[in-house]
mmCIF file of C-alpha atoms in Angstrom:
data_model
loop_
_atom_site.group_PDB
_atom_site.id
_atom_site.type_symbol
_atom_site.label_atom_id
_atom_site.label_comp_id
_atom_site.label_asym_id
_atom_site.label_seq_id
_atom_site.Cartn_x
_atom_site.Cartn_y
_atom_site.Cartn_z
ATOM 1 C CA MET X 1 -36.991 -25.271 0.051
ATOM 2 C CA SER X 2 -37.199 -26.837 3.475
ATOM 3 C CA ARG X 3 -33.923 -27.066 5.307
ATOM 4 C CA THR X 4 -32.075 -29.918 6.956
ATOM 5 C CA PRO X 5 -32.527 -29.761 10.722
ATOM 6 C CA LYS X 6 -29.192 -28.901 12.293
ATOM 7 C CA ASP X 7 -29.708 -31.076 15.336
ATOM 8 C CA PRO X 8 -27.637 -34.225 14.578
ATOM 9 C CA GLU X 9 -29.725 -36.417 16.859
ATOM 10 C CA LEU X 10 -32.931 -35.202 15.247
ATOM 11 C CA ALA X 11 -31.581 -35.760 11.737
ATOM 12 C CA SER X 12 -30.542 -39.282 12.690
ATOM 13 C CA ARG X 13 -33.938 -40.077 14.193
ATOM 14 C CA LEU X 14 -35.692 -38.708 11.114
ATOM 15 C CA SER X 15 -33.893 -41.197 8.882
ATOM 16 C CA ARG X 16 -36.278 -43.861 10.187
ATOM 17 C CA ARG X 17 -39.863 -44.041 8.983
ATOM 18 C CA ASN X 18 -42.806 -43.204 11.257
ATOM 19 C CA VAL X 19 -40.741 -41.948 14.147
ATOM 20 C CA LEU X 20 -42.953 -41.100 17.112
ATOM 21 C CA GLY X 21 -40.866 -38.277 18.579
ATOM 22 C CA VAL X 22 -38.331 -37.320 21.153
ATOM 23 C CA ALA X 23 -38.816 -37.812 24.847
ATOM 24 C CA ALA X 24 -41.395 -35.352 26.135
ATOM 25 C CA GLY X 25 -39.430 -34.936 29.328
ATOM 26 C CA ALA X 26 -36.455 -33.221 27.721
ATOM 27 C CA THR X 27 -35.649 -30.033 29.565
ATOM 28 C CA ALA X 28 -35.163 -26.561 28.152
ATOM 29 C CA ALA X 29 -31.632 -26.506 29.476
ATOM 30 C CA THR X 30 -30.746 -29.686 27.612
ATOM 31 C CA LEU X 31 -32.323 -28.472 24.402
ATOM 32 C CA LEU X 32 -30.594 -25.113 24.547
ATOM 33 C CA SER X 33 -27.164 -26.373 25.570
ATOM 34 C CA GLY X 34 -25.908 -26.780 22.008
ATOM 35 C CA ALA X 35 -27.905 -24.007 20.353
ATOM 36 C CA ALA X 36 -25.043 -21.586 19.772
ATOM 37 C CA ALA X 37 -22.747 -24.154 18.190
ATOM 38 C CA GLN X 38 -25.461 -25.804 16.108
ATOM 39 C CA ALA X 39 -26.874 -22.512 14.826
ATOM 40 C CA THR X 40 -23.644 -21.785 12.966
ATOM 41 C CA SER X 41 -23.134 -25.214 11.446
ATOM 42 C CA PRO X 42 -23.446 -25.426 7.642
ATOM 43 C CA GLN X 43 -26.677 -26.511 6.033
ATOM 44 C CA GLY X 44 -26.666 -29.458 3.740
ATOM 45 C CA GLY X 45 -29.019 -31.376 1.479
ATOM 46 C CA LYS X 46 -32.770 -31.603 1.592
ATOM 47 C CA ALA X 47 -34.805 -31.830 4.747
ATOM 48 C CA PRO X 48 -35.633 -35.328 5.943
ATOM 49 C CA GLY X 49 -38.821 -36.420 4.278
ATOM 50 C CA HIS X 50 -38.093 -34.393 1.137
ATOM 51 C CA GLY X 51 -35.260 -36.448 -0.307
ATOM 52 C CA HIS X 52 -34.649 -40.109 -1.010
ATOM 53 C CA GLY X 53 -33.883 -42.835 1.457
ATOM 54 C CA HIS X 54 -36.267 -41.625 4.162
ATOM 55 C CA GLY X 55 -39.134 -44.059 3.673
ATOM 56 C CA LYS X 56 -41.451 -44.934 0.820
ATOM 57 C CA GLY X 57 -43.660 -42.499 -1.014
ATOM 58 C CA ARG X 58 -43.769 -38.740 -1.326
ATOM 59 C CA ALA X 59 -43.459 -36.568 1.745
ATOM 60 C CA VAL X 60 -46.840 -35.457 3.049
ATOM 61 C CA LEU X 61 -45.384 -32.180 4.323
ATOM 62 C CA PRO X 62 -44.705 -29.877 1.353
ATOM 63 C CA PRO X 63 -41.167 -28.471 1.182
ATOM 64 C CA GLY X 64 -40.597 -25.140 2.891
ATOM 65 C CA ARG X 65 -43.955 -25.057 4.672
ATOM 66 C CA LEU X 66 -43.303 -26.271 8.211
ATOM 67 C CA GLY X 67 -44.107 -23.479 10.639
ATOM 68 C CA ILE X 68 -44.890 -22.938 14.288
ATOM 69 C CA GLN X 69 -47.200 -20.554 16.113
ATOM 70 C CA LEU X 70 -44.929 -18.798 18.621
ATOM 71 C CA TYR X 71 -47.706 -18.728 21.224
ATOM 72 C CA SER X 72 -46.608 -22.301 21.949
ATOM 73 C CA LEU X 73 -43.169 -20.964 22.913
ATOM 74 C CA ARG X 74 -44.267 -17.826 24.768
ATOM 75 C CA ASP X 75 -42.602 -18.964 27.991
ATOM 76 C CA LYS X 76 -39.202 -19.278 26.296
ATOM 77 C CA VAL X 77 -39.591 -16.058 24.277
ATOM 78 C CA SER X 78 -40.457 -14.170 27.454
ATOM 79 C CA THR X 79 -37.568 -15.512 29.546
ATOM 80 C CA LEU X 80 -34.869 -16.128 26.931
ATOM 81 C CA GLY X 81 -35.773 -13.848 24.032
ATOM 82 C CA PHE X 82 -36.371 -14.569 20.365
ATOM 83 C CA ALA X 83 -32.736 -15.276 19.447
ATOM 84 C CA PRO X 84 -32.202 -18.574 21.313
ATOM 85 C CA VAL X 85 -35.725 -19.708 20.446
ATOM 86 C CA PHE X 86 -35.161 -19.046 16.747
ATOM 87 C CA ALA X 87 -31.835 -20.885 16.961
ATOM 88 C CA GLU X 88 -33.659 -23.960 18.257
ATOM 89 C CA LEU X 89 -36.342 -23.747 15.585
ATOM 90 C CA GLU X 90 -33.659 -23.555 12.918
ATOM 91 C CA LYS X 91 -32.069 -26.700 14.335
ATOM 92 C CA TYR X 92 -35.396 -28.512 14.207
ATOM 93 C CA GLY X 93 -35.928 -27.752 10.519
ATOM 94 C CA TYR X 94 -38.660 -25.127 10.789
ATOM 95 C CA ASP X 95 -39.207 -22.909 7.761
ATOM 96 C CA GLU X 96 -41.798 -20.419 9.018
ATOM 97 C CA ILE X 97 -43.077 -18.685 12.131
ATOM 98 C CA GLU X 98 -46.400 -17.122 13.060
ATOM 99 C CA PHE X 99 -46.225 -14.357 15.637
ATOM 100 C CA ALA X 100 -48.364 -13.966 18.747
ATOM 101 C CA GLY X 101 -46.897 -10.603 19.729
ATOM 102 C CA TYR X 102 -43.649 -8.830 18.936
ATOM 103 C CA THR X 103 -42.212 -8.308 22.433
ATOM 104 C CA GLN X 104 -39.892 -10.424 24.558
ATOM 105 C CA GLY X 105 -41.275 -9.781 28.031
ATOM 106 C CA SER X 106 -38.566 -9.907 30.661
ATOM 107 C CA ALA X 107 -35.950 -10.818 28.038
ATOM 108 C CA GLY X 108 -35.642 -7.166 26.984
ATOM 109 C CA ALA X 109 -36.741 -4.804 24.227
ATOM 110 C CA ILE X 110 -36.448 -5.581 20.537
ATOM 111 C CA THR X 111 -37.384 -3.465 17.516
ATOM 112 C CA LEU X 112 -39.406 -4.710 14.553
ATOM 113 C CA ALA X 113 -36.369 -4.255 12.306
ATOM 114 C CA GLN X 114 -34.252 -6.352 14.668
ATOM 115 C CA LEU X 115 -36.951 -8.995 14.884
ATOM 116 C CA LYS X 116 -37.268 -9.233 11.107
ATOM 117 C CA ARG X 117 -33.498 -9.500 10.714
ATOM 118 C CA LEU X 118 -33.238 -12.123 13.444
ATOM 119 C CA ALA X 119 -35.825 -14.316 11.752
ATOM 120 C CA LYS X 120 -34.007 -13.982 8.434
ATOM 121 C CA ASP X 121 -30.667 -14.835 10.033
ATOM 122 C CA HIS X 122 -32.150 -18.124 11.226
ATOM 123 C CA GLY X 123 -33.852 -18.936 7.921
ATOM 124 C CA LEU X 124 -37.337 -18.418 9.336
ATOM 125 C CA ASN X 125 -40.014 -16.783 7.196
ATOM 126 C CA PRO X 126 -42.519 -14.721 9.260
ATOM 127 C CA ILE X 127 -45.727 -15.845 7.586
ATOM 128 C CA GLY X 128 -48.434 -14.287 9.776
ATOM 129 C CA SER X 129 -49.457 -12.860 13.119
ATOM 130 C CA HIS X 130 -52.410 -12.946 15.517
ATOM 131 C CA VAL X 131 -53.851 -9.614 16.656
ATOM 132 C CA GLY X 132 -57.018 -8.953 18.644
ATOM 133 C CA TYR X 133 -60.243 -8.212 16.770
ATOM 134 C CA TYR X 134 -61.668 -5.534 19.101
ATOM 135 C CA ASP X 135 -61.715 -4.046 22.571
ATOM 136 C CA ASP X 136 -64.643 -1.662 22.633
ATOM 137 C CA ASN X 137 -63.760 -0.510 26.151
ATOM 138 C CA ASN X 138 -60.298 0.714 25.163
ATOM 139 C CA PRO X 139 -59.937 3.048 22.170
ATOM 140 C CA GLY X 140 -56.151 2.677 22.333
ATOM 141 C CA ALA X 141 -56.137 -1.116 22.260
ATOM 142 C CA TYR X 142 -53.856 -2.860 19.788
ATOM 143 C CA THR X 143 -56.674 -4.428 17.782
ATOM 144 C CA PHE X 144 -58.013 -4.296 14.254
ATOM 145 C CA ALA X 145 -61.071 -2.335 15.362
ATOM 146 C CA GLN X 146 -59.195 0.237 17.443
ATOM 147 C CA ASN X 147 -55.823 0.550 15.669
ATOM 148 C CA LEU X 148 -56.086 -0.864 12.153
ATOM 149 C CA THR X 149 -53.430 1.393 10.635
ATOM 150 C CA LYS X 150 -50.845 0.615 13.324
ATOM 151 C CA VAL X 151 -51.550 -3.122 13.103
ATOM 152 C CA LEU X 152 -51.010 -3.075 9.348
ATOM 153 C CA ASP X 153 -47.977 -0.771 9.570
ATOM 154 C CA GLU X 154 -46.211 -3.195 11.899
ATOM 155 C CA ALA X 155 -47.198 -6.250 9.875
ATOM 156 C CA GLU X 156 -45.848 -4.551 6.774
ATOM 157 C CA ALA X 157 -42.624 -3.627 8.571
ATOM 158 C CA LEU X 158 -42.101 -7.312 9.371
ATOM 159 C CA GLY X 159 -42.793 -8.341 5.796
ATOM 160 C CA LEU X 160 -45.823 -10.456 6.687
ATOM 161 C CA LYS X 161 -47.926 -11.911 3.899
ATOM 162 C CA HIS X 162 -50.835 -12.636 6.237
ATOM 163 C CA ILE X 163 -52.225 -10.728 9.220
ATOM 164 C CA GLY X 164 -55.158 -12.052 11.201
ATOM 165 C CA THR X 165 -57.040 -12.582 14.414
ATOM 166 C CA ALA X 166 -57.790 -15.545 16.642
ATOM 167 C CA SER X 167 -60.775 -13.704 18.103
ATOM 168 C CA GLY X 168 -64.191 -15.113 17.305
ATOM 169 C CA PRO X 169 -66.652 -12.917 15.366
ATOM 170 C CA PHE X 170 -68.831 -12.467 18.468
ATOM 171 C CA ARG X 171 -68.470 -8.688 18.755
ATOM 172 C CA TYR X 172 -72.172 -8.141 18.067
ATOM 173 C CA GLY X 173 -73.490 -11.351 19.582
ATOM 174 C CA SER X 174 -74.349 -14.818 18.295
ATOM 175 C CA THR X 175 -77.237 -13.956 15.978
ATOM 176 C CA VAL X 176 -77.127 -14.158 12.210
ATOM 177 C CA ASP X 177 -77.315 -10.374 11.931
ATOM 178 C CA GLY X 178 -74.577 -10.023 14.548
ATOM 179 C CA TRP X 179 -72.265 -12.186 12.488
ATOM 180 C CA LYS X 180 -73.171 -10.321 9.324
ATOM 181 C CA ARG X 181 -72.002 -7.142 11.054
ATOM 182 C CA ALA X 182 -68.775 -8.845 12.105
ATOM 183 C CA ALA X 183 -68.322 -10.011 8.513
ATOM 184 C CA GLU X 184 -68.569 -6.374 7.393
ATOM 185 C CA ASP X 185 -65.769 -5.523 9.822
ATOM 186 C CA PHE X 186 -63.648 -8.349 8.453
ATOM 187 C CA ASN X 187 -64.270 -7.226 4.882
ATOM 188 C CA THR X 188 -63.049 -3.756 5.863
ATOM 189 C CA TYR X 189 -59.876 -5.136 7.429
ATOM 190 C CA GLY X 190 -59.363 -7.440 4.463
ATOM 191 C CA ALA X 191 -59.629 -4.588 1.990
ATOM 192 C CA ALA X 192 -57.122 -2.525 3.969
ATOM 193 C CA ALA X 193 -54.717 -5.472 4.208
ATOM 194 C CA ARG X 194 -55.031 -6.214 0.501
ATOM 195 C CA LYS X 195 -53.938 -2.665 -0.325
ATOM 196 C CA ARG X 196 -50.712 -3.468 1.558
ATOM 197 C CA GLY X 197 -50.201 -6.751 -0.283
ATOM 198 C CA MET X 198 -51.353 -8.877 2.676
ATOM 199 C CA LYS X 199 -54.194 -11.307 3.346
ATOM 200 C CA PHE X 200 -56.426 -10.834 6.395
ATOM 201 C CA TYR X 201 -57.468 -14.083 8.073
ATOM 202 C CA GLN X 202 -59.539 -15.409 10.963
ATOM 203 C CA HIS X 203 -58.455 -18.343 13.122
ATOM 204 C CA ASN X 204 -61.210 -20.518 14.551
ATOM 205 C CA HIS X 205 -61.847 -22.137 17.865
ATOM 206 C CA ALA X 206 -64.712 -24.588 18.409
ATOM 207 C CA GLU X 207 -67.412 -21.998 19.080
ATOM 208 C CA GLU X 208 -67.396 -20.630 15.534
ATOM 209 C CA PHE X 209 -69.136 -23.851 14.493
ATOM 210 C CA SER X 210 -71.998 -23.390 16.963
ATOM 211 C CA PHE X 211 -75.492 -22.324 15.928
ATOM 212 C CA ALA X 212 -77.093 -18.878 15.797
ATOM 213 C CA THR X 213 -79.167 -18.052 18.852
ATOM 214 C CA ASP X 214 -81.988 -16.612 16.743
ATOM 215 C CA LYS X 215 -81.866 -19.279 14.016
ATOM 216 C CA PRO X 216 -80.774 -22.537 15.666
ATOM 217 C CA LYS X 217 -80.548 -24.389 12.349
ATOM 218 C CA VAL X 218 -77.918 -21.987 11.004
ATOM 219 C CA ARG X 219 -74.286 -22.710 11.762
ATOM 220 C CA LEU X 220 -72.433 -19.470 12.493
ATOM 221 C CA TYR X 221 -69.315 -20.505 10.585
ATOM 222 C CA ASP X 222 -71.440 -20.820 7.468
ATOM 223 C CA VAL X 223 -72.625 -17.240 7.976
ATOM 224 C CA LEU X 224 -69.019 -16.073 8.207
ATOM 225 C CA LEU X 225 -68.078 -17.830 4.973
ATOM 226 C CA ALA X 226 -71.142 -16.575 3.131
ATOM 227 C CA GLU X 227 -70.947 -12.954 4.273
ATOM 228 C CA THR X 228 -67.216 -12.313 3.891
ATOM 229 C CA ASP X 229 -65.708 -11.512 0.513
ATOM 230 C CA PRO X 230 -63.513 -14.474 -0.520
ATOM 231 C CA ASP X 231 -61.072 -12.048 -2.146
ATOM 232 C CA LEU X 232 -60.660 -10.119 1.118
ATOM 233 C CA VAL X 233 -61.139 -12.515 4.034
ATOM 234 C CA TYR X 234 -59.269 -15.797 4.449
ATOM 235 C CA LEU X 235 -59.356 -18.520 7.077
ATOM 236 C CA GLU X 236 -56.772 -20.263 9.199
ATOM 237 C CA MET X 237 -58.266 -23.561 10.231
ATOM 238 C CA ASP X 238 -57.183 -24.757 13.645
ATOM 239 C CA ILE X 239 -57.654 -28.422 12.902
ATOM 240 C CA TYR X 240 -57.826 -29.506 16.547
ATOM 241 C CA TRP X 241 -60.549 -27.006 17.455
ATOM 242 C CA ALA X 242 -62.450 -27.889 14.278
ATOM 243 C CA PHE X 243 -62.522 -31.544 15.330
ATOM 244 C CA CYS X 244 -63.605 -30.505 18.813
ATOM 245 C CA ALA X 245 -66.417 -28.559 17.160
ATOM 246 C CA GLN X 246 -67.371 -31.632 15.166
ATOM 247 C CA PHE X 247 -67.832 -33.424 18.498
ATOM 248 C CA ARG X 248 -69.619 -30.559 20.282
ATOM 249 C CA PHE X 249 -71.791 -29.221 17.495
ATOM 250 C CA GLY X 250 -72.613 -32.318 15.484
ATOM 251 C CA LYS X 251 -76.143 -31.923 16.806
ATOM 252 C CA ARG X 252 -78.392 -28.895 17.112
ATOM 253 C CA ALA X 253 -79.820 -27.774 20.424
ATOM 254 C CA ASP X 254 -82.969 -29.820 19.810
ATOM 255 C CA GLY X 255 -80.888 -32.964 19.300
ATOM 256 C CA THR X 256 -81.314 -33.265 15.540
ATOM 257 C CA PRO X 257 -78.169 -34.407 13.735
ATOM 258 C CA ALA X 258 -75.988 -31.779 12.049
ATOM 259 C CA PRO X 259 -72.811 -33.674 11.189
ATOM 260 C CA PHE X 260 -69.892 -32.094 9.390
ATOM 261 C CA ASN X 261 -66.303 -32.939 8.595
ATOM 262 C CA PRO X 262 -63.761 -30.086 8.994
ATOM 263 C CA ILE X 263 -61.830 -31.094 5.910
ATOM 264 C CA ASP X 264 -64.904 -30.704 3.722
ATOM 265 C CA TYR X 265 -64.841 -26.951 4.324
ATOM 266 C CA VAL X 266 -61.266 -26.838 3.083
ATOM 267 C CA LEU X 267 -61.756 -29.088 0.073
ATOM 268 C CA LYS X 268 -64.737 -26.996 -1.050
ATOM 269 C CA GLN X 269 -62.782 -23.726 -0.937
ATOM 270 C CA PRO X 270 -59.077 -24.569 -0.567
ATOM 271 C CA ASP X 271 -58.008 -21.128 -1.759
ATOM 272 C CA ARG X 272 -59.653 -19.555 1.306
ATOM 273 C CA TYR X 273 -57.446 -21.561 3.687
ATOM 274 C CA PRO X 274 -53.823 -20.491 3.198
ATOM 275 C CA LEU X 275 -52.944 -21.239 6.842
ATOM 276 C CA PHE X 276 -53.529 -24.126 9.236
ATOM 277 C CA HIS X 277 -52.784 -24.881 12.860
ATOM 278 C CA VAL X 278 -51.532 -28.419 13.313
ATOM 279 C CA LYS X 279 -52.596 -29.235 16.851
ATOM 280 C CA ASP X 280 -53.279 -32.742 18.134
ATOM 281 C CA GLY X 281 -55.556 -34.331 20.697
ATOM 282 C CA THR X 282 -56.444 -37.696 22.161
ATOM 283 C CA ARG X 283 -60.114 -38.600 21.854
ATOM 284 C CA ASP X 284 -62.028 -38.570 25.150
ATOM 285 C CA ASP X 285 -65.818 -38.478 24.973
ATOM 286 C CA SER X 286 -66.033 -37.732 28.699
ATOM 287 C CA VAL X 287 -64.704 -34.151 28.321
ATOM 288 C CA ARG X 288 -66.559 -31.181 26.865
ATOM 289 C CA ASP X 289 -64.499 -30.885 23.680
ATOM 290 C CA GLY X 290 -64.232 -34.594 22.977
ATOM 291 C CA TYR X 291 -60.422 -34.378 22.873
ATOM 292 C CA ARG X 292 -57.564 -33.676 25.241
ATOM 293 C CA MET X 293 -54.830 -31.547 23.672
ATOM 294 C CA THR X 294 -51.487 -33.276 23.279
ATOM 295 C CA ASP X 295 -48.226 -32.994 21.342
ATOM 296 C CA VAL X 296 -48.437 -33.383 17.585
ATOM 297 C CA GLY X 297 -48.096 -37.053 16.760
ATOM 298 C CA ASP X 298 -49.288 -38.307 20.139
ATOM 299 C CA GLY X 299 -53.007 -37.858 19.465
ATOM 300 C CA ASP X 300 -55.776 -39.318 17.341
ATOM 301 C CA ILE X 301 -56.084 -36.711 14.583
ATOM 302 C CA ASP X 302 -54.955 -38.289 11.317
ATOM 303 C CA TYR X 303 -52.592 -35.648 9.972
ATOM 304 C CA LYS X 304 -51.184 -37.894 7.297
ATOM 305 C CA ASN X 305 -54.624 -38.120 5.719
ATOM 306 C CA PHE X 306 -55.532 -34.466 6.337
ATOM 307 C CA LEU X 307 -52.360 -33.009 4.823
ATOM 308 C CA SER X 308 -52.403 -35.450 1.924
ATOM 309 C CA ARG X 309 -55.973 -34.621 0.933
ATOM 310 C CA VAL X 310 -55.523 -30.866 1.204
ATOM 311 C CA THR X 311 -52.235 -30.667 -0.660
ATOM 312 C CA THR X 312 -53.491 -32.753 -3.583
ATOM 313 C CA ARG X 313 -56.478 -30.478 -4.221
ATOM 314 C CA THR X 314 -55.614 -27.813 -6.753
ATOM 315 C CA HIS X 315 -58.523 -25.398 -6.993
ATOM 316 C CA PRO X 316 -61.863 -24.522 -5.378
ATOM 317 C CA GLN X 317 -63.912 -27.091 -7.286
ATOM 318 C CA GLY X 318 -61.581 -29.789 -6.008
ATOM 319 C CA LEU X 319 -60.865 -31.377 -9.376
ATOM 320 C CA GLY X 320 -57.543 -32.923 -10.176
ATOM 321 C CA SER X 321 -56.518 -30.139 -12.525
ATOM 322 C CA ALA X 322 -57.498 -26.544 -13.102
ATOM 323 C CA ARG X 323 -60.223 -25.612 -15.519
ATOM 324 C CA PRO X 324 -59.487 -23.118 -18.335
ATOM 325 C CA GLY X 325 -58.693 -19.756 -16.812
ATOM 326 C CA GLU X 326 -58.009 -21.196 -13.338
ATOM 327 C CA THR X 327 -54.620 -21.413 -11.673
ATOM 328 C CA PRO X 328 -53.750 -24.563 -9.722
ATOM 329 C CA LEU X 329 -52.981 -23.812 -6.075
ATOM 330 C CA GLY X 330 -50.111 -26.265 -5.896
ATOM 331 C CA ARG X 331 -48.804 -28.194 -2.901
ATOM 332 C CA THR X 332 -47.025 -25.200 -1.415
ATOM 333 C CA TYR X 333 -50.015 -22.832 -1.323
ATOM 334 C CA HIS X 334 -50.865 -23.821 2.248
ATOM 335 C CA HIS X 335 -48.800 -23.159 5.382
ATOM 336 C CA TRP X 336 -48.808 -25.558 8.332
ATOM 337 C CA GLN X 337 -48.133 -24.146 11.811
ATOM 338 C CA THR X 338 -47.675 -26.559 14.694
ATOM 339 C CA GLU X 339 -49.168 -25.455 17.997
ATOM 340 C CA HIS X 340 -49.936 -26.532 21.540
ATOM 341 C CA ASP X 341 -51.724 -24.090 23.843
ATOM 342 C CA ASN X 342 -50.001 -25.316 26.998
ATOM 343 C CA PRO X 343 -47.214 -27.803 26.268
ATOM 344 C CA VAL X 344 -45.488 -29.554 29.157
ATOM 345 C CA GLU X 345 -42.123 -28.437 27.759
ATOM 346 C CA SER X 346 -42.454 -26.043 24.851
ATOM 347 C CA LEU X 347 -39.144 -26.675 23.066
ATOM 348 C CA ALA X 348 -39.562 -30.429 23.383
ATOM 349 C CA PHE X 349 -43.006 -30.006 21.826
ATOM 350 C CA ALA X 350 -41.541 -28.009 18.927
ATOM 351 C CA ARG X 351 -38.875 -30.621 18.319
ATOM 352 C CA LYS X 352 -41.269 -33.568 18.489
ATOM 353 C CA SER X 353 -43.773 -31.875 16.183
ATOM 354 C CA SER X 354 -41.148 -31.255 13.521
ATOM 355 C CA GLU X 355 -39.905 -34.804 13.760
ATOM 356 C CA HIS X 356 -43.372 -36.308 13.449
ATOM 357 C CA LEU X 357 -44.490 -34.200 10.490
ATOM 358 C CA TYR X 358 -41.264 -34.800 8.588
ATOM 359 C CA SER X 359 -41.703 -38.545 9.092
ATOM 360 C CA LEU X 360 -45.113 -38.711 7.392
ATOM 361 C CA ARG X 361 -44.976 -40.255 3.950
ATOM 362 C CA GLU X 362 -47.587 -41.002 1.324
ATOM 363 C CA GLY X 363 -47.363 -44.749 0.865
ATOM 364 C CA ARG X 364 -49.055 -47.013 -1.609
ATOM 365 C CA CYS X 365 -52.335 -46.024 -3.188
ATOM 366 C CA GLY X 366 -55.116 -46.417 -0.677
ATOM 367 C CA ASP X 367 -52.862 -45.872 2.356
#
């Protein structure tokens, strides 16, 4: 169950419907000033948005599924360490974390056992981690291709349920055959992860939705989906980059239309998308990607609609209930990780993102 944020100001602000967020200019020093005291305060009740009296309709965000990709907070992890960062995330009502490395930089050494315990102490469930796909120039690189056993050993030590990569499947080029070879690699990693009780996943950027260089009518992402075993290879959709791809690759190189909607991929195979990156952007047709990245809630991506549609689908065929022999996925199958690649102030971003997502409610039918 999702927890009540321990930041009194945040809890108060969340009692109003459709809150836009805290001031983006809040400083790290201000945010951290009360961390020690707040981290030890007792929990109470349901998280805002999951109980009554916090607006009309059901909460869009499923209970216990608000996470954050720690890449967004890499500056604070490096300078302050995981402990004060986790204390802040606990205050903001986060349930889960996705790793982007297990070291603290200048903040000092930490063991995997200590890291796992620290997350548990702050009520944070480590749900996944990003690791490189390959580095063919370095046989000792910490990647799936070069050090699969070590990658899985460490993921298992942390108790991760998912282990994946944010690297694109471009190891063998941008041809259909090149992506088929990459899919074979992913199937191998997925099989190894499955033996450990984990799911291997790939996180997209925009380029995965581009077209094959040898077959310009074939979208590479479709090759990845077709050539990977759905029981071994899962996807983490970065919603922002998928919408950027919709803008960039809605036409083929010859100018013929090739429109797609990112959510359609998910609704067709919702079981293949256990993880999502919730990243926002303001629409700007003058820039390459069609969007400028911004804090969650400040942009033009309709997360109320996206989360609502995904969490109400129950199985791959997208019907309202499971067919005989099928198991409904349920609202809590998916995990939602907020992220910003380069936030102006990373802890302010984390706080605002939590506040915005907790404020989203499903209103009347048709909303």
